[in-house]
XYZ file of C-alpha atoms in Angstrom:
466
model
C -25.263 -4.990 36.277
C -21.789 -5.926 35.949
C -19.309 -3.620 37.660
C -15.237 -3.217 37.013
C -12.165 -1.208 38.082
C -11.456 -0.618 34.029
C -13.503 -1.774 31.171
C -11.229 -0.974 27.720
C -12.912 -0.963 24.310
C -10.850 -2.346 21.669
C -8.415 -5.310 21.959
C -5.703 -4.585 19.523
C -2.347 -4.068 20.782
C -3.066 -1.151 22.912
C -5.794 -2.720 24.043
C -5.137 -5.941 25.478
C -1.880 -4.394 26.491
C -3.214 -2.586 28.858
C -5.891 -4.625 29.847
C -3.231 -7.251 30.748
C -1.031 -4.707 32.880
C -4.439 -3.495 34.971
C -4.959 -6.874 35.855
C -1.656 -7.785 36.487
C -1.348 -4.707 39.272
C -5.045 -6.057 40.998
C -7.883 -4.146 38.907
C -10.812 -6.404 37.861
C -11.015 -5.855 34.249
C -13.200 -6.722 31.192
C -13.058 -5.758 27.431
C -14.977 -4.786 24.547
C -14.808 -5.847 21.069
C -16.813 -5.304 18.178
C -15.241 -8.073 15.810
C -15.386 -11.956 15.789
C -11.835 -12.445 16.850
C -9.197 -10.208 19.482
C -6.561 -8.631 18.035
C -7.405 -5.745 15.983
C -6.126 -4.453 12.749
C -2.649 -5.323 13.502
C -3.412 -9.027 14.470
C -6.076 -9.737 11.972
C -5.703 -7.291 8.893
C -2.512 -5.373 9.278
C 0.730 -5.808 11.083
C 1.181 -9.763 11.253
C -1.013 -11.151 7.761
C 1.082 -8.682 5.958
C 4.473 -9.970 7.888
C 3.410 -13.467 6.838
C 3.222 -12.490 3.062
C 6.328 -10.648 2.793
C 8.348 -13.450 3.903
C 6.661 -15.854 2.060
C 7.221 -13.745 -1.069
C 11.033 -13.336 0.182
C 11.557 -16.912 -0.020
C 9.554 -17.007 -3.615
C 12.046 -14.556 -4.527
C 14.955 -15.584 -3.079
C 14.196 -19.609 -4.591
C 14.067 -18.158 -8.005
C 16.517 -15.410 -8.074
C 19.485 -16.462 -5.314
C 19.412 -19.878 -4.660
C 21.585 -21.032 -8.100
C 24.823 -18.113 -6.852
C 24.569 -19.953 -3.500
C 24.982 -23.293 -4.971
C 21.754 -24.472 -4.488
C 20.217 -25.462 -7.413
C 16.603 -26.069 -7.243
C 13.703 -26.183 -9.866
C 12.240 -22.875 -10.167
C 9.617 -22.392 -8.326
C 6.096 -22.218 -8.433
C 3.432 -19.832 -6.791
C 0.504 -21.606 -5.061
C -1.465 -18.725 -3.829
C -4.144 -20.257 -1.855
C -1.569 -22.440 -0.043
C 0.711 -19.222 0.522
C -3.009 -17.497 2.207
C -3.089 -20.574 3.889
C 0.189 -19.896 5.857
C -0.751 -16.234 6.708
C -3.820 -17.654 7.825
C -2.159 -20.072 10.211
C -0.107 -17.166 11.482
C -3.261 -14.831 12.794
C -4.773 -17.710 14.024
C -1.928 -18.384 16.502
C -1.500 -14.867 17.250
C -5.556 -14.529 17.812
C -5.556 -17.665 20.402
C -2.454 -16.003 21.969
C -4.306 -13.274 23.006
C -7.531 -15.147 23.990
C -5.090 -17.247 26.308
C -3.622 -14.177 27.806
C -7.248 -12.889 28.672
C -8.139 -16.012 29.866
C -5.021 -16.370 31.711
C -5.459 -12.873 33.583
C -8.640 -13.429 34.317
C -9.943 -10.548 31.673
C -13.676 -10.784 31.140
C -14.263 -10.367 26.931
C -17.663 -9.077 26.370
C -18.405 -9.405 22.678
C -20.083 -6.753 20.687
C -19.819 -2.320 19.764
C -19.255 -0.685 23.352
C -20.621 2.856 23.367
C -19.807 4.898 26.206
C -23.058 6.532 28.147
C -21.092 8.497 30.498
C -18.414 8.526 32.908
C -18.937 5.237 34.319
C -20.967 3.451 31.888
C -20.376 1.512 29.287
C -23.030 -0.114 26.734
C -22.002 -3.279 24.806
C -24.293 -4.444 21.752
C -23.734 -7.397 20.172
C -25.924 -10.857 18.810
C -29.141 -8.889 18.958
C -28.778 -8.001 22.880
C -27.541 -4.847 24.885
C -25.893 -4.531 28.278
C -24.911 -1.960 30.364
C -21.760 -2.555 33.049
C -20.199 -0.031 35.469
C -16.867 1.100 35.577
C -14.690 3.290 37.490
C -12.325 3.768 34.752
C -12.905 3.680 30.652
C -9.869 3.146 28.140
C -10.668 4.007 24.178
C -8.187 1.989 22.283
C -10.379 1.808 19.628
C -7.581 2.362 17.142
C -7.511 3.250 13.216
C -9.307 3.123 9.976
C -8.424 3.181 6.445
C -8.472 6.699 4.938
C -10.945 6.745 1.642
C -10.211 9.251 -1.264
C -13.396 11.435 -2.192
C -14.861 9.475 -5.568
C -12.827 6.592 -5.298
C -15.075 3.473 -4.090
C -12.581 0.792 -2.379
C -14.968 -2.720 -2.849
C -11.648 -4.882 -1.582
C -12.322 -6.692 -5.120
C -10.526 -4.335 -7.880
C -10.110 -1.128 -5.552
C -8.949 -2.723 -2.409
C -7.434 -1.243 0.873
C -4.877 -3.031 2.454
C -7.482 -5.597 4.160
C -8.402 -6.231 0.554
C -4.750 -6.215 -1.036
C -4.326 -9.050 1.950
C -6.422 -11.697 0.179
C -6.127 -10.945 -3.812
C -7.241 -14.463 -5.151
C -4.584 -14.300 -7.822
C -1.590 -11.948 -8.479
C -2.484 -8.878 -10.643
C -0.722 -7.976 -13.853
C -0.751 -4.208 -13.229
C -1.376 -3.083 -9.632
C -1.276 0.719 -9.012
C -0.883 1.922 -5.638
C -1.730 5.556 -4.502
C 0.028 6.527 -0.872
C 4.458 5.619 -1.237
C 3.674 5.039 2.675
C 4.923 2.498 4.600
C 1.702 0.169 4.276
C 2.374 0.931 0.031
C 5.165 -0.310 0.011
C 5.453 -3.220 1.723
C 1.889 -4.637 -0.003
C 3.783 -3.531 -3.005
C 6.949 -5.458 -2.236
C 4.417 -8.745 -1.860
C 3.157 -8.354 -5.433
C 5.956 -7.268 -6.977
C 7.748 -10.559 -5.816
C 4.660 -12.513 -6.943
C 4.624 -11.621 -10.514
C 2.897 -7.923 -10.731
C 3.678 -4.505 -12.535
C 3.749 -2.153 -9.418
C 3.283 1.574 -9.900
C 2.998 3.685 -6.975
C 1.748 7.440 -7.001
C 2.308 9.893 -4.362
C 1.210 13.017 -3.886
C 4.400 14.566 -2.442
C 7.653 14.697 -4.446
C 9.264 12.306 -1.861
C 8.785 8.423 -0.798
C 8.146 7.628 2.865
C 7.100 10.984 4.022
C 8.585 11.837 7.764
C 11.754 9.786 7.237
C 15.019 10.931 6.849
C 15.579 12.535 3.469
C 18.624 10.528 2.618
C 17.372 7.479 3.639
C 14.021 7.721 1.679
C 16.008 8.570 -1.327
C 18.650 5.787 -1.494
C 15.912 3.330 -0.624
C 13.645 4.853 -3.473
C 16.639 3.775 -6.153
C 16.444 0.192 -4.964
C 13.192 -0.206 -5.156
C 13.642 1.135 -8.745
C 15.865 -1.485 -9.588
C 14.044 -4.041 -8.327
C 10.883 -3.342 -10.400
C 8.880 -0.459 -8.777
C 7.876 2.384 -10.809
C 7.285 5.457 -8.551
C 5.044 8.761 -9.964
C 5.438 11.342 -7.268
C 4.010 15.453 -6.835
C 1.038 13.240 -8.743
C -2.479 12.102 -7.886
C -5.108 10.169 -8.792
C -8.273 11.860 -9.215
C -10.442 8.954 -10.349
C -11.107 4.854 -11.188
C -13.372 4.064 -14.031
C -14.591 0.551 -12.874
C -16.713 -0.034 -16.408
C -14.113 -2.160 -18.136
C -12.314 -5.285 -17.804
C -9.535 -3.296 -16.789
C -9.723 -0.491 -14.322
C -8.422 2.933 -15.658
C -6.951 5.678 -13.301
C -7.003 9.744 -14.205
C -3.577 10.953 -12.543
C -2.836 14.610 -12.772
C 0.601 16.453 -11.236
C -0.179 17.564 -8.009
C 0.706 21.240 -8.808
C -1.679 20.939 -11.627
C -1.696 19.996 -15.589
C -2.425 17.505 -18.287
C -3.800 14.280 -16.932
C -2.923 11.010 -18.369
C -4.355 7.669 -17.993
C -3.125 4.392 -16.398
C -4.563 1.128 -16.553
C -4.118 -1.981 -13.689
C -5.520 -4.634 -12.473
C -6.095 -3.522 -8.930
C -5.682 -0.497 -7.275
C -4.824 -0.058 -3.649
C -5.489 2.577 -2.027
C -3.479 3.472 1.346
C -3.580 7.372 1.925
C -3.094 6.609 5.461
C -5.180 6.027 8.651
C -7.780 7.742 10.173
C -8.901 7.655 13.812
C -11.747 5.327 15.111
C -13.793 6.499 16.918
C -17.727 5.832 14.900
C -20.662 4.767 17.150
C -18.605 5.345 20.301
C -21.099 8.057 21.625
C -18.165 10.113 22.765
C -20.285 13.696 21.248
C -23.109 12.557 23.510
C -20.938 11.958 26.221
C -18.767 15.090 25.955
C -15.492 13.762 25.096
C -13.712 16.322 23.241
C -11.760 15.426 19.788
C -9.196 17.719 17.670
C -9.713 18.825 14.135
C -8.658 15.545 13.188
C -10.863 13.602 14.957
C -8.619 12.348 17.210
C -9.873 11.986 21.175
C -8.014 15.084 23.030
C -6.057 13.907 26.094
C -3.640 14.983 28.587
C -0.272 13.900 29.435
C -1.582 11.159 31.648
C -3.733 9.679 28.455
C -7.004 11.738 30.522
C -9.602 13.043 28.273
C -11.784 16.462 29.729
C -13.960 13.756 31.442
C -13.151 12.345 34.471
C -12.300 8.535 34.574
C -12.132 7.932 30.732
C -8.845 7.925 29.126
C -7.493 7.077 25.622
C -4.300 5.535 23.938
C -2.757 4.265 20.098
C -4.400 5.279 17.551
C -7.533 7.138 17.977
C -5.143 9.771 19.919
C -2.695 12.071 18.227
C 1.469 10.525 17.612
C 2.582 8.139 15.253
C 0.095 5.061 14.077
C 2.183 2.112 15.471
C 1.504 -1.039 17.124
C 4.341 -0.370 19.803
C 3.631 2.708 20.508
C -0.153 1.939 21.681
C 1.377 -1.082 23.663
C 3.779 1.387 25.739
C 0.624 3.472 26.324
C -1.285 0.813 27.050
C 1.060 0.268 29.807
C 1.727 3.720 30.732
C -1.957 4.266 30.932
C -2.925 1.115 33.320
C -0.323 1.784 35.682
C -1.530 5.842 36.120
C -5.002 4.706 36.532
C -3.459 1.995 39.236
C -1.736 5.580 40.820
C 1.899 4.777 39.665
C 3.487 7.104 37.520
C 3.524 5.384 33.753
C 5.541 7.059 31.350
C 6.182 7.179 27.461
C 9.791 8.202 25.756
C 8.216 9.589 22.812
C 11.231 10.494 21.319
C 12.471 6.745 21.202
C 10.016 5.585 19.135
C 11.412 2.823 16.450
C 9.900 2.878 12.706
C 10.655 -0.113 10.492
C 9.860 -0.795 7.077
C 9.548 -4.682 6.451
C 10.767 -4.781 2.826
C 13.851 -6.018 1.412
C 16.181 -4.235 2.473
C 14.355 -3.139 5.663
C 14.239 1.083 6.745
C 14.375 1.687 10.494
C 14.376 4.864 12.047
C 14.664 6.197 15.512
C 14.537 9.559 16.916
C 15.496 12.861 14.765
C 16.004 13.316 11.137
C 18.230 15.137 9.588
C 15.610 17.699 8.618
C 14.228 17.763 11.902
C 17.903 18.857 13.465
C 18.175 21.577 10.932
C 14.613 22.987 11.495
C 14.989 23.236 15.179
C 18.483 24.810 14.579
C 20.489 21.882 16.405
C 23.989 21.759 15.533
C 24.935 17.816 14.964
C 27.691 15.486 13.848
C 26.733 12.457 11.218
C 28.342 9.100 11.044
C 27.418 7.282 8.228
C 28.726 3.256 7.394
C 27.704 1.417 4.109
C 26.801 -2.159 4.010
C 29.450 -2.976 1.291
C 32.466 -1.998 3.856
C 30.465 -4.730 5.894
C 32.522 -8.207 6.239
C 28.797 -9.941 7.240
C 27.180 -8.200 4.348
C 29.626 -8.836 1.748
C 29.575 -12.838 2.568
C 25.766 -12.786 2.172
C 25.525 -10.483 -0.580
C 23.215 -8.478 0.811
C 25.254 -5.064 0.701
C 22.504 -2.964 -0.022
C 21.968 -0.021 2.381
C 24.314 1.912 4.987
C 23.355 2.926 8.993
C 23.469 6.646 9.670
C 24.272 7.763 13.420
C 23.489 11.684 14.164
C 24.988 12.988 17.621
C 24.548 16.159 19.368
C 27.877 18.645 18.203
C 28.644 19.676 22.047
C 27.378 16.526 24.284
C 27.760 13.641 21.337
C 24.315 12.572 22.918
C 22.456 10.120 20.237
C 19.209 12.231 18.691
C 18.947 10.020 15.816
C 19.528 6.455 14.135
C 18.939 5.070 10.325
C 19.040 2.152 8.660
C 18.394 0.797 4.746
C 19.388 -2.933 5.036
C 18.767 -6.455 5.460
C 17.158 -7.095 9.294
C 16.990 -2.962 9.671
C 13.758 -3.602 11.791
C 16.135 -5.909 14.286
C 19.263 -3.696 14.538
C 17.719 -0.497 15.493
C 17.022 -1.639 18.943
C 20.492 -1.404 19.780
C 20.194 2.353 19.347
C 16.800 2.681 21.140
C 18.338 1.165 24.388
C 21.300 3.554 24.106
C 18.670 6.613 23.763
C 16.910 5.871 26.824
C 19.822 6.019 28.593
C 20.792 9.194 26.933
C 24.002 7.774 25.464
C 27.000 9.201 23.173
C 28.072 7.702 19.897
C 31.102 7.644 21.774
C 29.611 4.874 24.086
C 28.026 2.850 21.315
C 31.602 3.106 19.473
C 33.598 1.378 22.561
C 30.731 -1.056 22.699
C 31.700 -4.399 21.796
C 30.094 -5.793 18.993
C 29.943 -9.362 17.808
C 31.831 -10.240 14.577
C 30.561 -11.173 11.921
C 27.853 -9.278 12.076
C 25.774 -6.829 10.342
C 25.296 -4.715 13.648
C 29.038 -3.951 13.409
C 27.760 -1.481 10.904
C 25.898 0.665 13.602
C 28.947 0.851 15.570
C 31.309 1.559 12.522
C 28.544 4.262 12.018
C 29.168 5.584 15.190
C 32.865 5.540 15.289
C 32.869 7.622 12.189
C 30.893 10.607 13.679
C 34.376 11.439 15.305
C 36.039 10.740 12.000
C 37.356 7.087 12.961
C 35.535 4.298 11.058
C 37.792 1.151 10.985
C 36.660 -0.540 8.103
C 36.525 2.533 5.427
């Protein structure tokens, strides 16, 4: 029987994350996984295919609709959808040998097939129509997510697709109707939109982007109006007939009342995540989980038994890539007997559409509900010299500081390359730094970043530029 310092199940970013760092500090290491290439969701289904196809729509967009004010004139263009697959395609695959490389590289052994946890211990891997059993001193679930299903509502990744499904549509839909005005919504959305569709989204709350700042959602809800999106919110969908040639959704107001009817092409459906944790024998083995399903664990990613830990997704915090890497890491180096550590309050959200939404730290809602007094710099786009050359002056960065210490809680941005320029703040917050400091920090002009610091300077009432 095979016999390791850690065996981890899963190998998306959380996984192989941490896999790498045990390895790198000595441990001998293998890990499990139950599909035909590493990576996980966001290498093979999610994060990265979905990155590909927004920027491949961007361009689309941007040939037809901005080229000719630039001075470039060019025919207008024309979709080739397979060819456009093609190049998301060509993206995982590098990614997906990236990883294998890695493994190879730290000397990670990659059993293929569904681990299932016997015990503390023991770990049994079933794959190809065979079963082993290795030994381990230490077990990591990084088993990560799943898509959430609505009750009645049969997702076939055909005509009712998830987002694995909404991925690989073999030709644009007229009329797509989206149910969740999530983060995962809206960015699939922004890819068909682009291509030629009719997007609708419905959402059960009366808000886009639940969790962000209010503000922000708001003012990024009115762009996507006007760029094509049509948004039905405190509504839901209660049900899909499939019978025709075109599918036709019941939606009814969340609160209650008449229901209409909506036909599309395709419906996505992307309520959200839930955690993964099927077949992993963790009842039989007494691993505890919440009311949510999610595996219960302790500051130090322990679960109640002894030697098996968990991290990303299947545990409680928000669904992100990053965030399972940093535990990844956190949770190797612990096991190793260092002391790993995770800021969860500097935890970056980005929405990849055009404009982008990043977020770090606290709301505005959240400062009010915990009864913290702050300060609010806010800087549009159009007062920006980088942004006004480009024409791209869509969006503004909002800075909130602490009233007494001026300490950064929280950053926002709606604009073009949001998802790049919030790192700025995120170094600043781990440092515990003042708008005050990111104010006097020099910032390279012209740029769009001189926006965060013009942000900053006006939460003491002294924007340059406006």
């Amino acid at each position: 029987m095979a016999s390791y310092d850690l065996v981890v199940i899963g190998t998306g970013p959380g996984g192989y994350v941490c896999a790498i760092r045990a390895a790198q500090l000595g441990m001998k290491v293998a890990v499990v996984e139950k599909d035909a290439t590493l990576g996980g969701t966001c290498l093979n289904v999610g994060c990265m295919p979905s990155k590909a196809l927004l920027h491949a729509s961007e361009m689309f967009e941007e040939a037809a609709h901005s080229f000719a004010k630039m001075g470039v004139s060019v025919p207008a263009p024309k979709l080739d959808l397979p060819a456009m697959m093609n190049f998301k395609q060509q993206g995982i695959d590098g990614n997906v040998k990236g990883v294998e490389f890695l493994m190879k590289k730290n000397k990670i052994d990659v059993l293929k097939g569904t681990g299932k946890i016997l015990g503390a211990g023991k770990v049994e891997v079933s794959g190809d129509g065979k079963t082993e059993t290795v030994e381990t001193k230490n077990i990591v679930i990084a088993t990560g997510s799943d898509i959430a299903r609505l009750k009645g509502i049969e997702i076939d990744e055909k005509r009712i697709v998830s987002s694995t499904g909404a991925l690989s549509l073999e030709k644009v839909p007229e009329k797509l109707l989206i149910i969740g005005a999530g983060v995962i919504g809206l960015e699939l959305g922004s890819v068909w939109r682009r291509l030629g569709a009719d997007v609708m989204v419905v959402e059960f709350l009366d808000r886009i982007l639940p969790g962000m700042d209010g503000e922000v959602a708001k003012q990024f809800q009115r762009m996507l109006e006007k760029q094509g999106f049509v948004f039905k919110l405190g509504a839901k969908v209660t049900a899909v007939d499939t019978s025709g040639k075109t599918l036709q959704a019941k939606i009814e107001p969340a609160a209650g009342g008449a229901a209409e009817t909506i036909e599309a092409d395709v419906v996505l459906v992307c309520i959200g995540r839930v955690p993964y944790t099927e077949g992993l024998g963790l009842k039989e083995a007494g691993v505890a989980l919440d009311n949510r399903g999610r595996v219960e664990i302790d500051a130090h990613f322990s679960t109640n038994v002894k030697g098996i830990y968990a991290i990303g997704d299947v545990v409680a915090g928000p669904m992100l890539a990053h965030k399972a890497e940093d535990e990844g890491v956190a949770c190797a180096e612990i096991i190793a007997g260092q002391a790993g550590h995770v800021n969860y309050d500097v935890i970056p959200g980005v929405v990849y559409t055009t404009p982008e939404v990043s977020s770090v730290g606290k709301t505005e809602e959240d400062l009010k509900q915990a009864g913290v007094a702050y300060t609010v710099g806010k800087f549009p786009f159009t007062a920006n010299g980088r942004s006004k050359v480009n024409q791209t002056t869509d969006g503004f960065v909002k800075v909130l500081a602490d009233a007494k210490t001026d300490r950064v809680l929280g950053v926002h941005i709606v604009g073009r390359e949001a998802g790049e320029m919030i790192h700025e703040a995120c170094v600043l917050m781990e440092f515990g730094g003042s708008a005050e400091d990111l104010a006097r920090t020099c910032h390279a002009h012209p740029t769009r970043s001189e926006a965060i610091k013009e942000a900053a300077l006006a939460v003491g009432k002294r924007a340059i530029h406006m």
